[in-house]
Amino acid sequence: MAPESIVTRVLAVDPDVPQPEPIRAAAEVLLAGGLVAFPTETVYGLGANARDAAAVGRIFAAKGRPASDPIIVHIASLGQLDEVAEHVPTLARRLAQEFWPGPLTLVLRRPAGIPANVSAGLPTVAVRMPQHQVALALARAAGTPIAAPSANLFARPSPTTAQHVLDDLRGRIDVVLDGGPTPIGLESTVLDLTRDPPALLRPGGVSAEALRALIPDLHLATLYLASAAAGAPEAAASPGMLVRHYSPRAELLLFGGSGAAALARMRATARRFIAAGKAVGILTPDEECDVFGDLPAHIVRLGPQGDMAEIGRRLFAGMRELDAAGVAVILVRGVPREGMGLAIWDRLFRAAEGRVIDADADDPG
Ligand code: TXA
Ligand code: MG
């Protein structure tokens, strides 16, 4: 049963120059086996001492996360890498040099000192060094690596503010370090270096293009990354990487196809739902907002069209805002699958349970 009775303390902290006091208090909670949510440059994480199997077990209970879904271990220095992983290949060190601290997670071999439940029993472990002063200060103060998945209830959009964390986990975790909104807003890139060739398991803050510069034969582990028309994702590419993930409660409809046709198809679909008495939400770039201006729909602007960093930053908050508004369905257009666009596409595709409405095909009515 999930613990519902804990008093969750919220500690404000400066994201750039974290005050020692809240960091020390949070580190003590971690070392006592408790759970601390903290900001990273990607999304908020829900941390436990990675060396404490019982504390890690509490993460699964608090999130309602299946035990089959492995957790990322966060470190504060390159020196810690060899404490949390073994047989670390040269390529991992080169990638760490280039992209850490930053939104790149490396899947490596798990040593005996990291409990099996961190990795859902796998012989591997996922590791990253976050680029956020609060996350780094917390790991340094605790003096131990921190196991942390995103700090949301299982299958909900990842939290990009402390309020999102509280909306999902208040009463289930000990502390939230509130360091304001997270700068990237989408989770880290996950790269499996235990396979040959290395495999991109989840696109994120470090682009596939940037990785290709160091890994020319990089493999895209999920078929949908390569093809919008793909059906089911490759089986068990990464444990816990279900298609339905990062999802709002509302049904999400993802529209592909070229500009004008996609917008027309979205309008027609919105009107059908509205006529049927359903509350409709629309996620849209600023420039396309007026297309829906005359419809009685909840419209959330994601930022300037083409500004993938801004759209990525606002995407999960937008999904949560529409859920809070009580919409039954969310309509959104796909984005070009390059750079951060690939990560945005991935989250939309999963939230849409792998279905894409092709606006260039005939409308079945
Ligand atoms: O940006 C992020 O990565 C955030 C912040 C808090 O660091 N964390 C995050 O964690 O998104 P989570 O648990 O929500 O997603 C971790 C992903 C999961 O899809 C999981 O399956 C994969 O990483 N993963 C973790 N360990 C793995 C392993 N040993 N092998 C393969 N995939 C692994
Ligand atoms: Mg997550």
CSV table of N, CA and C in Angstrom, one decimal, residues 162-296:
chain,number,residue,atom,x,y,z
A,162,ALA,N,7.7,22.5,-8.6
A,162,ALA,CA,7.5,21.8,-7.3
A,162,ALA,C,6.0,21.6,-7.0
A,163,GLN,N,5.2,22.5,-7.6
A,163,GLN,CA,3.7,22.3,-7.4
A,163,GLN,C,3.3,21.1,-8.1
A,164,HIS,N,3.8,20.8,-9.3
A,164,HIS,CA,3.5,19.5,-10.0
A,164,HIS,C,3.8,18.3,-9.1
A,165,VAL,N,5.0,18.4,-8.4
A,165,VAL,CA,5.4,17.3,-7.5
A,165,VAL,C,4.3,17.1,-6.4
A,166,LEU,N,4.0,18.3,-5.8
A,166,LEU,CA,3.0,18.2,-4.7
A,166,LEU,C,1.7,17.7,-5.1
A,167,ASP,N,1.2,18.1,-6.3
A,167,ASP,CA,-0.1,17.7,-6.8
A,167,ASP,C,-0.1,16.2,-6.9
A,168,ASP,N,1.0,15.5,-7.2
A,168,ASP,CA,1.0,14.1,-7.4
A,168,ASP,C,1.4,13.4,-6.1
A,169,LEU,N,2.4,13.9,-5.3
A,169,LEU,CA,3.0,13.2,-4.3
A,169,LEU,C,2.9,13.7,-2.8
A,170,ARG,N,2.2,14.8,-2.6
A,170,ARG,CA,2.1,15.4,-1.3
A,170,ARG,C,1.5,14.3,-0.4
A,171,GLY,N,2.1,14.1,0.8
A,171,GLY,CA,1.7,13.1,1.8
A,171,GLY,C,2.3,11.7,1.5
A,172,ARG,N,3.1,11.6,0.4
A,172,ARG,CA,3.7,10.3,0.1
A,172,ARG,C,5.3,10.4,0.2
A,173,ILE,N,5.8,11.6,0.3
A,173,ILE,CA,7.3,11.8,0.3
A,173,ILE,C,7.6,12.8,1.4
A,174,ASP,N,8.9,12.8,1.8
A,174,ASP,CA,9.3,13.6,3.0
A,174,ASP,C,9.5,15.1,2.7
A,175,VAL,N,10.3,15.4,1.6
A,175,VAL,CA,10.7,16.7,1.3
A,175,VAL,C,10.6,17.0,-0.2
A,176,VAL,N,10.2,18.3,-0.5
A,176,VAL,CA,10.4,18.8,-1.8
A,176,VAL,C,11.3,20.0,-1.7
A,177,LEU,N,12.4,20.0,-2.4
A,177,LEU,CA,13.2,21.2,-2.6
A,177,LEU,C,12.7,22.0,-3.8
A,178,ASP,N,12.1,23.2,-3.5
A,178,ASP,CA,11.5,24.0,-4.5
A,178,ASP,C,12.5,25.0,-5.1
A,179,GLY,N,13.1,24.6,-6.2
A,179,GLY,CA,14.0,25.5,-6.9
A,179,GLY,C,13.5,26.1,-8.1
A,180,GLY,N,12.1,26.3,-8.2
A,180,GLY,CA,11.5,26.9,-9.4
A,180,GLY,C,11.4,25.9,-10.5
A,181,PRO,N,10.9,26.5,-11.7
A,181,PRO,CA,10.7,25.6,-12.9
A,181,PRO,C,12.0,25.1,-13.4
A,182,THR,N,11.9,23.9,-14.0
A,182,THR,CA,13.1,23.2,-14.5
A,182,THR,C,13.4,23.8,-15.9
A,183,PRO,N,14.7,24.0,-16.3
A,183,PRO,CA,15.0,24.7,-17.5
A,183,PRO,C,14.8,24.0,-18.8
A,184,ILE,N,14.9,22.7,-18.8
A,184,ILE,CA,14.7,21.9,-20.1
A,184,ILE,C,13.2,21.4,-20.2
A,185,GLY,N,12.7,20.8,-19.1
A,185,GLY,CA,11.3,20.4,-19.1
A,185,GLY,C,11.0,19.0,-19.7
A,186,LEU,N,11.9,18.4,-20.4
A,186,LEU,CA,11.8,17.0,-20.8
A,186,LEU,C,12.9,16.2,-20.2
A,187,GLU,N,12.7,14.9,-20.1
A,187,GLU,CA,13.7,14.1,-19.4
A,187,GLU,C,15.0,13.9,-20.2
A,188,SER,N,16.0,13.3,-19.6
A,188,SER,CA,17.3,13.1,-20.2
A,188,SER,C,17.2,12.1,-21.3
A,189,THR,N,18.2,12.2,-22.2
A,189,THR,CA,18.4,11.2,-23.2
A,189,THR,C,19.0,10.0,-22.6
A,190,VAL,N,18.5,8.8,-22.9
A,190,VAL,CA,19.0,7.5,-22.3
A,190,VAL,C,19.7,6.7,-23.4
A,191,LEU,N,21.0,6.5,-23.2
A,191,LEU,CA,21.8,5.8,-24.2
A,191,LEU,C,22.4,4.5,-23.5
A,192,ASP,N,22.2,3.4,-24.2
A,192,ASP,CA,22.6,2.1,-23.7
A,192,ASP,C,24.0,1.8,-24.3
A,193,LEU,N,25.0,1.8,-23.4
A,193,LEU,CA,26.4,1.5,-23.9
A,193,LEU,C,26.8,0.0,-23.6
A,194,THR,N,25.8,-0.8,-23.1
A,194,THR,CA,26.1,-2.2,-22.9
A,194,THR,C,25.8,-3.0,-24.2
A,195,ARG,N,25.2,-2.2,-25.2
A,195,ARG,CA,24.9,-2.9,-26.5
A,195,ARG,C,25.9,-2.4,-27.5
A,196,ASP,N,26.1,-3.2,-28.5
A,196,ASP,CA,26.9,-2.9,-29.6
A,196,ASP,C,26.1,-3.0,-30.9
A,197,PRO,N,25.8,-2.0,-31.7
A,197,PRO,CA,26.2,-0.6,-31.4
A,197,PRO,C,25.4,0.0,-30.3
A,198,PRO,N,25.9,1.1,-29.7
A,198,PRO,CA,25.1,1.8,-28.6
A,198,PRO,C,23.7,2.1,-29.1
A,199,ALA,N,22.8,2.1,-28.2
A,199,ALA,CA,21.4,2.3,-28.5
A,199,ALA,C,20.7,3.4,-27.8
A,200,LEU,N,20.1,4.3,-28.6
A,200,LEU,CA,19.3,5.4,-28.0
A,200,LEU,C,18.0,4.8,-27.5
A,201,LEU,N,17.8,4.8,-26.2
A,201,LEU,CA,16.5,4.2,-25.6
A,201,LEU,C,15.5,5.3,-25.5
A,202,ARG,N,15.9,6.5,-25.2
A,202,ARG,CA,14.9,7.6,-25.0
A,202,ARG,C,15.6,8.9,-25.5
A,203,PRO,N,15.0,9.6,-26.5
A,203,PRO,CA,15.5,10.9,-26.9
A,203,PRO,C,15.2,11.9,-25.8
A,204,GLY,N,16.1,12.9,-25.7
A,204,GLY,CA,15.9,13.9,-24.6
A,204,GLY,C,16.8,15.1,-24.9
A,205,GLY,N,17.3,15.7,-23.8
A,205,GLY,CA,18.0,17.0,-23.8
A,205,GLY,C,19.2,17.0,-24.6
A,206,VAL,N,19.9,15.8,-24.8
A,206,VAL,CA,21.1,15.8,-25.7
A,206,VAL,C,20.6,15.1,-27.0
A,207,SER,N,20.7,15.8,-28.1
A,207,SER,CA,20.1,15.3,-29.3
A,207,SER,C,20.8,14.1,-29.9
A,208,ALA,N,20.1,13.3,-30.7
A,208,ALA,CA,20.6,12.2,-31.4
A,208,ALA,C,21.7,12.7,-32.4
A,209,GLU,N,21.6,13.9,-32.9
A,209,GLU,CA,22.6,14.4,-33.9
A,209,GLU,C,23.9,14.7,-33.1
A,210,ALA,N,23.8,15.2,-31.9
A,210,ALA,CA,25.0,15.5,-31.1
A,210,ALA,C,25.7,14.1,-30.7
A,211,LEU,N,24.9,13.1,-30.4
A,211,LEU,CA,25.5,11.8,-30.1
A,211,LEU,C,26.2,11.2,-31.3
A,212,ARG,N,25.6,11.4,-32.5
A,212,ARG,CA,26.1,10.8,-33.7
A,212,ARG,C,27.5,11.2,-34.0
A,213,ALA,N,27.8,12.5,-33.6
A,213,ALA,CA,29.2,13.0,-33.8
A,213,ALA,C,30.2,12.1,-33.1
A,214,LEU,N,29.9,11.5,-32.0
A,214,LEU,CA,30.8,10.6,-31.3
A,214,LEU,C,30.5,9.1,-31.6
A,215,ILE,N,29.2,8.8,-32.0
A,215,ILE,CA,28.8,7.5,-32.2
A,215,ILE,C,28.1,7.4,-33.6
A,216,PRO,N,28.9,7.3,-34.6
A,216,PRO,CA,28.3,7.3,-36.0
A,216,PRO,C,27.3,6.1,-36.2
A,217,ASP,N,27.5,5.0,-35.5
A,217,ASP,CA,26.6,3.9,-35.8
A,217,ASP,C,25.5,3.8,-34.7
A,218,LEU,N,25.2,4.9,-34.1
A,218,LEU,CA,24.1,4.9,-33.1
A,218,LEU,C,22.8,4.3,-33.6
A,219,HIS,N,22.3,3.4,-32.7
A,219,HIS,CA,21.1,2.6,-33.1
A,219,HIS,C,19.9,3.3,-32.4
A,220,LEU,N,18.8,3.5,-33.2
A,220,LEU,CA,17.6,4.0,-32.5
A,220,LEU,C,16.8,2.8,-32.1
A,221,ALA,N,16.7,2.6,-30.8
A,221,ALA,CA,16.1,1.4,-30.2
A,221,ALA,C,14.6,1.2,-30.4
A,222,THR,N,13.9,2.3,-30.7
A,222,THR,CA,12.5,2.1,-30.9
A,222,THR,C,12.1,2.5,-32.3
A,223,LEU,N,11.3,1.6,-32.9
A,223,LEU,CA,11.0,1.8,-34.3
A,223,LEU,C,10.3,3.2,-34.6
A,224,TYR,N,9.5,3.6,-33.6
A,224,TYR,CA,8.7,4.8,-33.8
A,224,TYR,C,9.6,6.1,-34.0
A,225,LEU,N,10.9,6.0,-33.5
A,225,LEU,CA,11.8,7.1,-33.7
A,225,LEU,C,12.1,7.2,-35.1
A,226,ALA,N,12.1,6.1,-35.8
A,226,ALA,CA,12.5,6.1,-37.2
A,226,ALA,C,11.4,6.4,-38.1
A,227,SER,N,10.2,6.0,-37.7
A,227,SER,CA,9.0,6.1,-38.6
A,227,SER,C,7.7,6.5,-37.9
A,228,ALA,N,7.1,7.6,-38.4
A,228,ALA,CA,5.9,8.0,-37.8
A,228,ALA,C,4.8,7.0,-38.0
A,229,ALA,N,4.9,6.2,-39.1
A,229,ALA,CA,3.9,5.2,-39.4
A,229,ALA,C,4.0,3.9,-38.7
A,230,ALA,N,5.0,3.9,-37.8
A,230,ALA,CA,5.3,2.6,-37.1
A,230,ALA,C,4.1,2.1,-36.3
A,231,GLY,N,4.0,0.9,-36.1
A,231,GLY,CA,3.0,0.3,-35.3
A,231,GLY,C,3.5,0.2,-33.9
A,232,ALA,N,3.5,-1.1,-33.4
A,232,ALA,CA,4.0,-1.3,-32.0
A,232,ALA,C,5.5,-1.0,-31.9
A,233,PRO,N,5.9,-0.5,-30.8
A,233,PRO,CA,7.4,-0.3,-30.6
A,233,PRO,C,8.1,-1.7,-30.5
A,234,GLU,N,9.4,-1.6,-30.7
A,234,GLU,CA,10.2,-2.8,-30.6
A,234,GLU,C,10.0,-3.4,-29.2
A,235,ALA,N,9.8,-4.7,-29.0
A,235,ALA,CA,9.5,-5.2,-27.7
A,235,ALA,C,10.6,-5.1,-26.8
A,236,ALA,N,10.4,-4.7,-25.5
A,236,ALA,CA,11.3,-4.6,-24.4
A,236,ALA,C,12.7,-4.0,-24.8
A,237,ALA,N,12.6,-2.9,-25.6
A,237,ALA,CA,13.8,-2.2,-25.9
A,237,ALA,C,14.4,-1.6,-24.6
A,238,SER,N,13.6,-1.1,-23.8
A,238,SER,CA,14.0,-0.7,-22.5
A,238,SER,C,12.9,-1.0,-21.5
A,239,PRO,N,13.2,-1.7,-20.4
A,239,PRO,CA,12.1,-2.0,-19.5
A,239,PRO,C,11.4,-0.7,-19.0
A,240,GLY,N,10.2,-0.8,-18.9
A,240,GLY,CA,9.4,0.4,-18.4
A,240,GLY,C,9.2,1.5,-19.5
A,241,MET,N,9.7,1.3,-20.7
A,241,MET,CA,9.5,2.3,-21.7
A,241,MET,C,8.2,1.9,-22.5
A,242,LEU,N,7.1,1.9,-21.8
A,242,LEU,CA,5.8,1.6,-22.3
A,242,LEU,C,5.5,2.7,-23.3
A,243,VAL,N,4.6,2.4,-24.3
A,243,VAL,CA,4.2,3.4,-25.2
A,243,VAL,C,3.3,4.4,-24.4
A,244,ARG,N,2.4,3.9,-23.7
A,244,ARG,CA,1.5,4.8,-22.9
A,244,ARG,C,2.3,5.3,-21.7
A,245,HIS,N,2.8,6.6,-21.7
A,245,HIS,CA,3.7,7.0,-20.7
A,245,HIS,C,3.7,8.6,-20.8
A,246,TYR,N,4.1,9.3,-19.8
A,246,TYR,CA,4.2,10.7,-19.9
A,246,TYR,C,2.8,11.3,-20.3
A,247,SER,N,1.8,10.7,-19.7
A,247,SER,CA,0.5,11.0,-20.3
A,247,SER,C,-0.4,11.9,-19.5
A,248,PRO,N,-1.2,12.7,-20.1
A,248,PRO,CA,-2.3,13.4,-19.4
A,248,PRO,C,-3.4,12.4,-19.2
A,249,ARG,N,-4.3,12.7,-18.3
A,249,ARG,CA,-5.5,11.8,-18.0
A,249,ARG,C,-6.4,11.8,-19.3
A,250,ALA,N,-6.5,13.0,-19.9
A,250,ALA,CA,-7.3,13.1,-21.1
A,250,ALA,C,-6.7,12.3,-22.2
A,251,GLU,N,-7.6,11.8,-23.1
A,251,GLU,CA,-7.1,11.2,-24.3
A,251,GLU,C,-6.4,12.2,-25.2
A,252,LEU,N,-5.2,11.9,-25.7
A,252,LEU,CA,-4.4,12.8,-26.5
A,252,LEU,C,-4.4,12.3,-28.0
A,253,LEU,N,-4.8,13.2,-28.9
A,253,LEU,CA,-4.9,12.9,-30.3
A,253,LEU,C,-3.7,13.7,-31.0
A,254,LEU,N,-2.8,13.0,-31.6
A,254,LEU,CA,-1.7,13.6,-32.3
A,254,LEU,C,-1.9,13.6,-33.8
A,255,PHE,N,-1.8,14.8,-34.4
A,255,PHE,CA,-2.0,15.0,-35.8
A,255,PHE,C,-0.7,15.1,-36.5
A,256,GLY,N,-0.5,14.3,-37.6
A,256,GLY,CA,0.6,14.4,-38.4
A,256,GLY,C,0.2,15.0,-39.7
A,257,GLY,N,1.1,15.1,-40.7
A,257,GLY,CA,0.7,15.6,-42.0
A,257,GLY,C,1.2,17.0,-42.2
A,258,SER,N,0.9,17.6,-43.3
A,258,SER,CA,1.5,18.9,-43.6
A,258,SER,C,0.6,20.0,-43.0
A,259,GLY,N,1.1,21.2,-42.9
A,259,GLY,CA,0.5,22.3,-42.1
A,259,GLY,C,-1.0,22.5,-42.3
A,260,ALA,N,-1.4,23.0,-43.4
A,260,ALA,CA,-2.8,23.4,-43.5
A,260,ALA,C,-3.8,22.3,-43.3
A,261,ALA,N,-3.4,21.1,-43.9
A,261,ALA,CA,-4.3,20.0,-43.8
A,261,ALA,C,-4.4,19.5,-42.3
A,262,ALA,N,-3.3,19.5,-41.6
A,262,ALA,CA,-3.4,19.1,-40.2
A,262,ALA,C,-4.2,20.1,-39.4
A,263,LEU,N,-4.1,21.4,-39.7
A,263,LEU,CA,-4.9,22.3,-38.9
A,263,LEU,C,-6.4,22.2,-39.2
A,264,ALA,N,-6.7,21.9,-40.5
A,264,ALA,CA,-8.1,21.8,-40.9
A,264,ALA,C,-8.7,20.5,-40.2
A,265,ARG,N,-7.9,19.5,-40.2
A,265,ARG,CA,-8.3,18.2,-39.6
A,265,ARG,C,-8.5,18.4,-38.1
A,266,MET,N,-7.6,19.1,-37.5
A,266,MET,CA,-7.8,19.4,-36.0
A,266,MET,C,-9.0,20.2,-35.7
A,267,ARG,N,-9.3,21.2,-36.5
A,267,ARG,CA,-10.5,22.0,-36.3
A,267,ARG,C,-11.8,21.1,-36.4
A,268,ALA,N,-11.8,20.3,-37.5
A,268,ALA,CA,-13.0,19.5,-37.7
A,268,ALA,C,-13.1,18.5,-36.6
A,269,THR,N,-12.0,17.9,-36.1
A,269,THR,CA,-12.1,17.0,-35.0
A,269,THR,C,-12.6,17.7,-33.7
A,270,ALA,N,-12.0,18.9,-33.4
A,270,ALA,CA,-12.4,19.6,-32.2
A,270,ALA,C,-13.9,19.9,-32.3
A,271,ARG,N,-14.5,20.3,-33.5
A,271,ARG,CA,-15.9,20.6,-33.6
A,271,ARG,C,-16.7,19.4,-33.4
A,272,ARG,N,-16.3,18.2,-33.8
A,272,ARG,CA,-17.0,17.0,-33.6
A,272,ARG,C,-17.1,16.7,-32.1
A,273,PHE,N,-16.0,16.8,-31.4
A,273,PHE,CA,-16.1,16.5,-29.9
A,273,PHE,C,-17.0,17.5,-29.2
A,274,ILE,N,-16.8,18.8,-29.6
A,274,ILE,CA,-17.6,19.9,-28.9
A,274,ILE,C,-19.1,19.6,-29.2
A,275,ALA,N,-19.5,19.2,-30.4
A,275,ALA,CA,-20.9,18.9,-30.8
A,275,ALA,C,-21.4,17.8,-29.9
A,276,ALA,N,-20.5,16.9,-29.6
A,276,ALA,CA,-20.9,15.7,-28.8
A,276,ALA,C,-20.9,16.0,-27.3
A,277,GLY,N,-20.6,17.3,-26.9
A,277,GLY,CA,-20.7,17.7,-25.5
A,277,GLY,C,-19.4,17.4,-24.7
A,278,LYS,N,-18.3,17.2,-25.4
A,278,LYS,CA,-17.0,16.9,-24.7
A,278,LYS,C,-16.2,18.2,-24.6
A,279,ALA,N,-15.5,18.4,-23.5
A,279,ALA,CA,-14.6,19.5,-23.3
A,279,ALA,C,-13.3,19.2,-24.1
A,280,VAL,N,-12.9,20.1,-24.9
A,280,VAL,CA,-11.7,19.9,-25.8
A,280,VAL,C,-10.6,20.8,-25.3
A,281,GLY,N,-9.4,20.3,-25.3
A,281,GLY,CA,-8.2,21.1,-25.0
A,281,GLY,C,-7.3,21.0,-26.3
A,282,ILE,N,-6.6,22.1,-26.5
A,282,ILE,CA,-5.7,22.2,-27.7
A,282,ILE,C,-4.3,22.7,-27.2
A,283,LEU,N,-3.3,22.0,-27.6
A,283,LEU,CA,-1.9,22.5,-27.3
A,283,LEU,C,-1.4,23.0,-28.7
A,284,THR,N,-1.0,24.3,-28.7
A,284,THR,CA,-0.6,24.8,-30.0
A,284,THR,C,0.5,25.8,-29.9
A,285,PRO,N,1.3,25.9,-31.0
A,285,PRO,CA,2.3,27.0,-31.0
A,285,PRO,C,1.6,28.4,-31.1
A,286,ASP,N,2.2,29.4,-30.6
A,286,ASP,CA,1.6,30.8,-30.6
A,286,ASP,C,0.9,31.1,-31.9
A,287,GLU,N,1.7,30.9,-33.0
A,287,GLU,CA,1.2,31.4,-34.3
A,287,GLU,C,-0.1,30.8,-34.8
A,288,GLU,N,-0.4,29.5,-34.3
A,288,GLU,CA,-1.5,28.8,-34.8
A,288,GLU,C,-2.7,28.9,-33.9
A,289,CYS,N,-2.5,29.7,-32.8
A,289,CYS,CA,-3.6,29.8,-31.8
A,289,CYS,C,-4.9,30.3,-32.3
A,290,ASP,N,-4.8,31.3,-33.3
A,290,ASP,CA,-6.0,32.0,-33.8
A,290,ASP,C,-6.8,31.0,-34.6
A,291,VAL,N,-6.2,30.0,-35.2
A,291,VAL,CA,-7.0,29.0,-36.0
A,291,VAL,C,-8.2,28.4,-35.2
A,292,PHE,N,-8.0,28.4,-33.8
A,292,PHE,CA,-9.0,27.8,-33.0
A,292,PHE,C,-9.8,28.8,-32.2
A,293,GLY,N,-9.5,30.1,-32.4
A,293,GLY,CA,-10.0,31.2,-31.6
A,293,GLY,C,-11.5,31.2,-31.4
A,294,ASP,N,-12.2,30.8,-32.5
A,294,ASP,CA,-13.7,30.9,-32.4
A,294,ASP,C,-14.3,29.7,-31.8
A,295,LEU,N,-13.5,28.7,-31.4
A,295,LEU,CA,-14.1,27.4,-30.9
A,295,LEU,C,-14.1,27.5,-29.3
A,296,PRO,N,-15.2,27.0,-28.7
A,296,PRO,CA,-15.2,27.0,-27.2
A,296,PRO,C,-14.3,25.8,-26.7
